[in-house]
Each structure stands twice: as C-alpha cells, then as structure tokens.
GROMACS .gro file of C-alpha atoms in nm:
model
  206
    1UNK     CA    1  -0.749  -2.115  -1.377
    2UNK     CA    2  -0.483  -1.864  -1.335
    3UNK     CA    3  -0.521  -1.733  -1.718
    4UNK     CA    4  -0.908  -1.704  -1.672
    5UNK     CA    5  -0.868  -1.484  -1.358
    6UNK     CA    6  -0.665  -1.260  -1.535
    7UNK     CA    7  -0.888  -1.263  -1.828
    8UNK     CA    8  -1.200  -1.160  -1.558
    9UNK     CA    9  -1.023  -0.919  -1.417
   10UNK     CA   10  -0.943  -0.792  -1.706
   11UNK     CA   11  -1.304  -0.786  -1.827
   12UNK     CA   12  -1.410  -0.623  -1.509
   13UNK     CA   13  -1.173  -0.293  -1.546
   14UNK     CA   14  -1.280  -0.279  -1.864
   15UNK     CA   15  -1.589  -0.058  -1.772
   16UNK     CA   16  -1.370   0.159  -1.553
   17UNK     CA   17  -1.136   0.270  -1.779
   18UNK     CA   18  -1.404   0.387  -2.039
   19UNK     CA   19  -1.590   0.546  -1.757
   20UNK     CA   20  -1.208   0.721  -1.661
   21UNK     CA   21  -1.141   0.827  -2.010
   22UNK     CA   22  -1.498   0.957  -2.052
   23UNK     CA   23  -1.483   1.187  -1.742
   24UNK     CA   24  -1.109   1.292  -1.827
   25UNK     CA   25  -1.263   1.390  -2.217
   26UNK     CA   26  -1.505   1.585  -2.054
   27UNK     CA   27  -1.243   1.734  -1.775
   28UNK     CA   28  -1.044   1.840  -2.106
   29UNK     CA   29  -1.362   1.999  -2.324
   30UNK     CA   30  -1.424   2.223  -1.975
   31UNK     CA   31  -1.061   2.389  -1.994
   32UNK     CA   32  -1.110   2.491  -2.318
   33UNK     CA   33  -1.409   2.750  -2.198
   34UNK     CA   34  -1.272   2.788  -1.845
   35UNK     CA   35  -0.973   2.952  -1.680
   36UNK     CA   36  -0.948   2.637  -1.407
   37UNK     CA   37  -0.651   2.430  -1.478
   38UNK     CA   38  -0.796   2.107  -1.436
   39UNK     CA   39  -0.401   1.912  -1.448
   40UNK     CA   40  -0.442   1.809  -1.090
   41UNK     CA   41  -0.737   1.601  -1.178
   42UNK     CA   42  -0.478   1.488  -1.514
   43UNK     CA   43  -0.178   1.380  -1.256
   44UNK     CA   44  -0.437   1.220  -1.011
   45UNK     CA   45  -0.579   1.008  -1.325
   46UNK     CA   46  -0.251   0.940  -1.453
   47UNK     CA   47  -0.063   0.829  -1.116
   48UNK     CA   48  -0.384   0.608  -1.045
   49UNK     CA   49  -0.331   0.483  -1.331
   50UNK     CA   50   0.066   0.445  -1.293
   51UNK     CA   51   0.046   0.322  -0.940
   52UNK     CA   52  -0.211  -0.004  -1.102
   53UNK     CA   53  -0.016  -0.076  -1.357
   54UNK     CA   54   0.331  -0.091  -1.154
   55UNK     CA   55   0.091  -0.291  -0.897
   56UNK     CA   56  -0.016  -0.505  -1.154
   57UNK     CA   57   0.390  -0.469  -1.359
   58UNK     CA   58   0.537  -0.596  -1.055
   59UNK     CA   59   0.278  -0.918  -1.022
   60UNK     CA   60   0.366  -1.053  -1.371
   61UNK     CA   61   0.713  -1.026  -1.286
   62UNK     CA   62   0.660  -1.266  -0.973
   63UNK     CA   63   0.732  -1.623  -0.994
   64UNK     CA   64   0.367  -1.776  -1.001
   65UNK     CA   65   0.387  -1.985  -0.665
   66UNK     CA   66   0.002  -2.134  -0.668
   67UNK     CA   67  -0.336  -2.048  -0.892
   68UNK     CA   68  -0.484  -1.961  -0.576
   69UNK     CA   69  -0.239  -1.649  -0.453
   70UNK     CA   70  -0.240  -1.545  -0.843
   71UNK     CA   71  -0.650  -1.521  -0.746
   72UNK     CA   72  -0.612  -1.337  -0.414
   73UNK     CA   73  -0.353  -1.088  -0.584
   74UNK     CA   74  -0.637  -1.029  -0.915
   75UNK     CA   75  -0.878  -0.957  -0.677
   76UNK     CA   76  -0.706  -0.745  -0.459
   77UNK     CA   77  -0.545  -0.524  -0.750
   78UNK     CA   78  -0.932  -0.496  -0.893
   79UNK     CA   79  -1.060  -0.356  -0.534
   80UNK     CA   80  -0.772  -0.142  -0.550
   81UNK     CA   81  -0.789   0.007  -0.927
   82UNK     CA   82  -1.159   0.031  -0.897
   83UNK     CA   83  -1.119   0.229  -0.558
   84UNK     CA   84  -0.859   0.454  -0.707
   85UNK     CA   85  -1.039   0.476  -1.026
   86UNK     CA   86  -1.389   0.580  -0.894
   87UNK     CA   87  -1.229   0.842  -0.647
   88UNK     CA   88  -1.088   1.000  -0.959
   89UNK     CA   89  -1.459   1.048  -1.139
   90UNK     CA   90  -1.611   1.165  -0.805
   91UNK     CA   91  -1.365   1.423  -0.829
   92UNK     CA   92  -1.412   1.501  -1.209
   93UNK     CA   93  -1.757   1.539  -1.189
   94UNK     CA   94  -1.735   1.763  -0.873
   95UNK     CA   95  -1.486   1.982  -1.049
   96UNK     CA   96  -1.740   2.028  -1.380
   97UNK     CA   97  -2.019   2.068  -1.202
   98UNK     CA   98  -1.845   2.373  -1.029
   99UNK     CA   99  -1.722   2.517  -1.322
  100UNK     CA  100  -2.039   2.499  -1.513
  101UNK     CA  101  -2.198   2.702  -1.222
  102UNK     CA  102  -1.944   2.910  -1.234
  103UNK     CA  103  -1.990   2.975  -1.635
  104UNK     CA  104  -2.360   3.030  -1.578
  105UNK     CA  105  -2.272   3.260  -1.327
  106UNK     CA  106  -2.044   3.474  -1.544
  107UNK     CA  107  -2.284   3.426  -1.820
  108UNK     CA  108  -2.594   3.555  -1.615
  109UNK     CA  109  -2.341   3.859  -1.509
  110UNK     CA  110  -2.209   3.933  -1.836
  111UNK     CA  111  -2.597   3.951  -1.948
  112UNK     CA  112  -2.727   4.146  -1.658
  113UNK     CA  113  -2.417   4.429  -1.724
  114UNK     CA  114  -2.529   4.478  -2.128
  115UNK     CA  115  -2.846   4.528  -1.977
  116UNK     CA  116  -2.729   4.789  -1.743
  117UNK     CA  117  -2.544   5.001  -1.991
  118UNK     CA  118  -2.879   4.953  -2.258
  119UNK     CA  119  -3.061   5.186  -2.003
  120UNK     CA  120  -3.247   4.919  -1.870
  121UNK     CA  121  -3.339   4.913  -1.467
  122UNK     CA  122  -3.395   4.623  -1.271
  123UNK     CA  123  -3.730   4.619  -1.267
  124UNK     CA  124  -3.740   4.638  -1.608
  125UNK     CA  125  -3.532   4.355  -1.625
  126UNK     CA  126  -3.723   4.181  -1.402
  127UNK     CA  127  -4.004   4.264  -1.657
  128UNK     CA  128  -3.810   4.113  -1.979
  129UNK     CA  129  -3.706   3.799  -1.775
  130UNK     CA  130  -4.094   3.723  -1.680
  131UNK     CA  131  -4.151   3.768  -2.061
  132UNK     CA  132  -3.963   3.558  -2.176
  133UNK     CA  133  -4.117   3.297  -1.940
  134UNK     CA  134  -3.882   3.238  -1.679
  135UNK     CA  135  -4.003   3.105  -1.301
  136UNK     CA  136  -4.070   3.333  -1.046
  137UNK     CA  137  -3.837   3.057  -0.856
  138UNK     CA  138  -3.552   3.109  -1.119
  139UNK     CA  139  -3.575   3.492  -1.137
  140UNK     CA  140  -3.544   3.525  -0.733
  141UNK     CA  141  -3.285   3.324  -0.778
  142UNK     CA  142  -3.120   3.535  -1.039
  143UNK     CA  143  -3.116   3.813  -0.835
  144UNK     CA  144  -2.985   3.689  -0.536
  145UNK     CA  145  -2.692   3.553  -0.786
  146UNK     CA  146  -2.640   3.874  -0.874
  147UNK     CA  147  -2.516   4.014  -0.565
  148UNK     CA  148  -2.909   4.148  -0.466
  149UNK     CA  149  -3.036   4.081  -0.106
  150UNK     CA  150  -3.349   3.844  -0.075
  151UNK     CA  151  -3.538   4.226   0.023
  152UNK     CA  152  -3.418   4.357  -0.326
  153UNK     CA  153  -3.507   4.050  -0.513
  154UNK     CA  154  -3.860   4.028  -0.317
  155UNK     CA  155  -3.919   4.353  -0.402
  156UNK     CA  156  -3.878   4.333  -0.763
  157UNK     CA  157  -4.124   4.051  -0.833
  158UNK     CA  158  -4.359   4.257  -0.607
  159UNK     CA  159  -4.308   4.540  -0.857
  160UNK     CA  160  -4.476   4.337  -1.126
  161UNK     CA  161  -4.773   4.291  -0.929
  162UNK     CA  162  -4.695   3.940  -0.766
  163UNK     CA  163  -4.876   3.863  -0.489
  164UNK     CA  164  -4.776   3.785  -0.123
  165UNK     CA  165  -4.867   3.366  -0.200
  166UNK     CA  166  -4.644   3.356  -0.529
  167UNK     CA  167  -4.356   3.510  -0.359
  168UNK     CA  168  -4.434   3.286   0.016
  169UNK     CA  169  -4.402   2.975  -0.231
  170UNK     CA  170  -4.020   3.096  -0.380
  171UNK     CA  171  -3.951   3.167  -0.005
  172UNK     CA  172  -4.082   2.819   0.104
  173UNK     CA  173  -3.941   2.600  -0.190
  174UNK     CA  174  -3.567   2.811  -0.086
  175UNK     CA  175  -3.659   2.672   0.278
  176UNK     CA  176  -3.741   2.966   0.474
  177UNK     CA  177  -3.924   2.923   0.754
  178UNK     CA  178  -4.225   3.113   0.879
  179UNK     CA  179  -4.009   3.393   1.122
  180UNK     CA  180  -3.750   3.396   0.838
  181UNK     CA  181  -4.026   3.521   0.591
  182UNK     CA  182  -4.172   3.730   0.817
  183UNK     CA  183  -3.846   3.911   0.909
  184UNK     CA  184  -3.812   3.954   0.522
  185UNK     CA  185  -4.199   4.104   0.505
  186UNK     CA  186  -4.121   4.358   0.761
  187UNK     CA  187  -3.782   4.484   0.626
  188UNK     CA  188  -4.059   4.566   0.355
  189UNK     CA  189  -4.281   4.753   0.553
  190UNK     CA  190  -4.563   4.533   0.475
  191UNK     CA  191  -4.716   4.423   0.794
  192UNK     CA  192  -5.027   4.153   0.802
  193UNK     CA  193  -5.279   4.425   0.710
  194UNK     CA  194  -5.096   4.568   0.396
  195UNK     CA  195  -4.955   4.200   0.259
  196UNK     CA  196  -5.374   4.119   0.303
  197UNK     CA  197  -5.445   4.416   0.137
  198UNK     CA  198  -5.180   4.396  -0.132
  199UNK     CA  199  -5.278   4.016  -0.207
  200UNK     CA  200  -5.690   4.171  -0.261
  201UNK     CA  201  -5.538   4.405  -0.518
  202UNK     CA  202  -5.432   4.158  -0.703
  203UNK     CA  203  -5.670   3.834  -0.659
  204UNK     CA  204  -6.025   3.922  -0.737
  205UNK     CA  205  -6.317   3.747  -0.498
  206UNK     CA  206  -6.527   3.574  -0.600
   0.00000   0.00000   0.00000
C-alpha cells in the first residue's frame, strides 16, 4: 500500500512540475528582451522546490512506523508542493504579463518618437493609425498611453471627423459615466447644441 501511495503521489506532481518548468522557460525567454531580472522568481522556484524535496528527503529517511502515517505524510507533502508550486506560476505569469505591457509600451513609444522626428503631427498620426485599421477603442487608448490627456486624445479622433456617438461608445466601454463624459465635452467647448450640431455634420438624415 505504502509503495502505491508513493507511486500516486508521484503521478500527481507530475503535472506540476511540467507546468513549473514551463512557466520558468517562459520567465527565462522574457529576460532575454527585458531589463527585469526575473532571479527572484528563479530562487522562489528553486527553494520551493528545495524545501519539497528536503520535506520529502527527510520522510524516506524515517523509519516506516505504519502504511497508514506513510499515507497521511504523501498527502500532506502533495498539499504542500502543490501549494508552493502553484504560488510560484501565479507569480510567473503576473511578472510576464507586466513585462509584456511594459514592451508594448516601449514599443508603441519608440514608434510614436520616429514618427515625431519624420515631421509627422498627431493628428496625422492619428490619421495613419485609422488607416491602417486600428479601433477607435485602441487608438484612444494609444494616446492616453502616450502620456496624452483623455481631452487630447478626444480631440484627435474628433479631428478626423468622428462623431460625438463613436467617441461616447470609447468613453462608455473605458467606463465613464454620464457627468464624467460630460465634464470631458465641456473642457472641449462643445456644449449640447454644438456636439448636436457636430454629430448632423457628419450623419446625414434620412
């Protein structure tokens, strides 16, 4: 009974480790294109690791009294590597998910500065990004990345003839609320007559 416990358990960490070594790869490709260190995440990985395998060192060393405490101690060890274990990928996967923001951050920077120096102003680049088919959602966005206030980035989609309901839908899917958008029309200067009037302009009755 004893040997088929430890043969489970071993079966059952199985997945773990794979799932450790996977998110530790990945941890590793992510220095190579960042300047984050990521040899925290390394040590925590490899004293988890340590710490189970002097738990589970010191157990084979110990005198087998009865099946059933050999049972209790295999099941407590696999709570404890697969508590350890799993803290260690929620932490991996936190850490690349904030880098790769990061390098799309840098990226989107890097791109928006080449622009700059080509002569090119921001509504211009506003211009290229709708060209190339981006989301009105994804170039607000953009902007306000960029260091731009939601007024600036507002008022460069207005500048390529959006109307009041395409931009009210990037401010409602970024969950503004009604006084929040209507702070943001005013610093603007477009009161309820002008965004009415502006929206005609653009939307022909029927």
């Amino acid at each position: 009974k004893t040997q088929k416990s430890r043969a489970l358990h071993k079966n059952q960490m199985r997945p773990i480790y794979v799932l450790l070594l996977a998110v530790c790869i990945a941890i590793a490709s992510c220095d190579a294109v960042s300047a984050f260190a990521t040899e925290q995440e390394g040590a925590t990985a490899q004293s988890a690791a340590a710490e189970y395998r002097g738990t589970s060192g010191k157990r084979l060393l110990r005198s087998d009294n009865t099946a059933n405490a050999d049972d209790d101690v295999d099941e407590e060890e696999r709570r404890f590597g697969v508590s350890k274990l799993t803290e260690v990928v929620k932490k991996g996967k936190s850490k690349m998910i904030d880098m790769h923001t990061k390098l799309k951050d840098q990226s989107l920077l890097g791109t928006f500065q080449l622009m700059k120096k080509g002569g090119f102003s921001d509504e211009a680049i506003t211009g290229a990004w709708l060209t190339r088919g981006k989301s009105l959602d994804d170039i607000f966005d953009r902007w306000i990345r960029l260091g731009k206030s939601e007024r600036q980035a507002a008022n460069n989609l207005l500048k390529q003839n959006k109307t009041p309901d395409d931009l009210y839908s990037v401010f409602a899917k970024r969950g503004m609320n009604s006084e929040q958008i209507q702070t943001l029309w005013r610093s603007l200067k477009l009161d309820e007559d002008k965004l009415i009037a502006l929206q005609k302009k653009f939307v022909p009755v029927n």
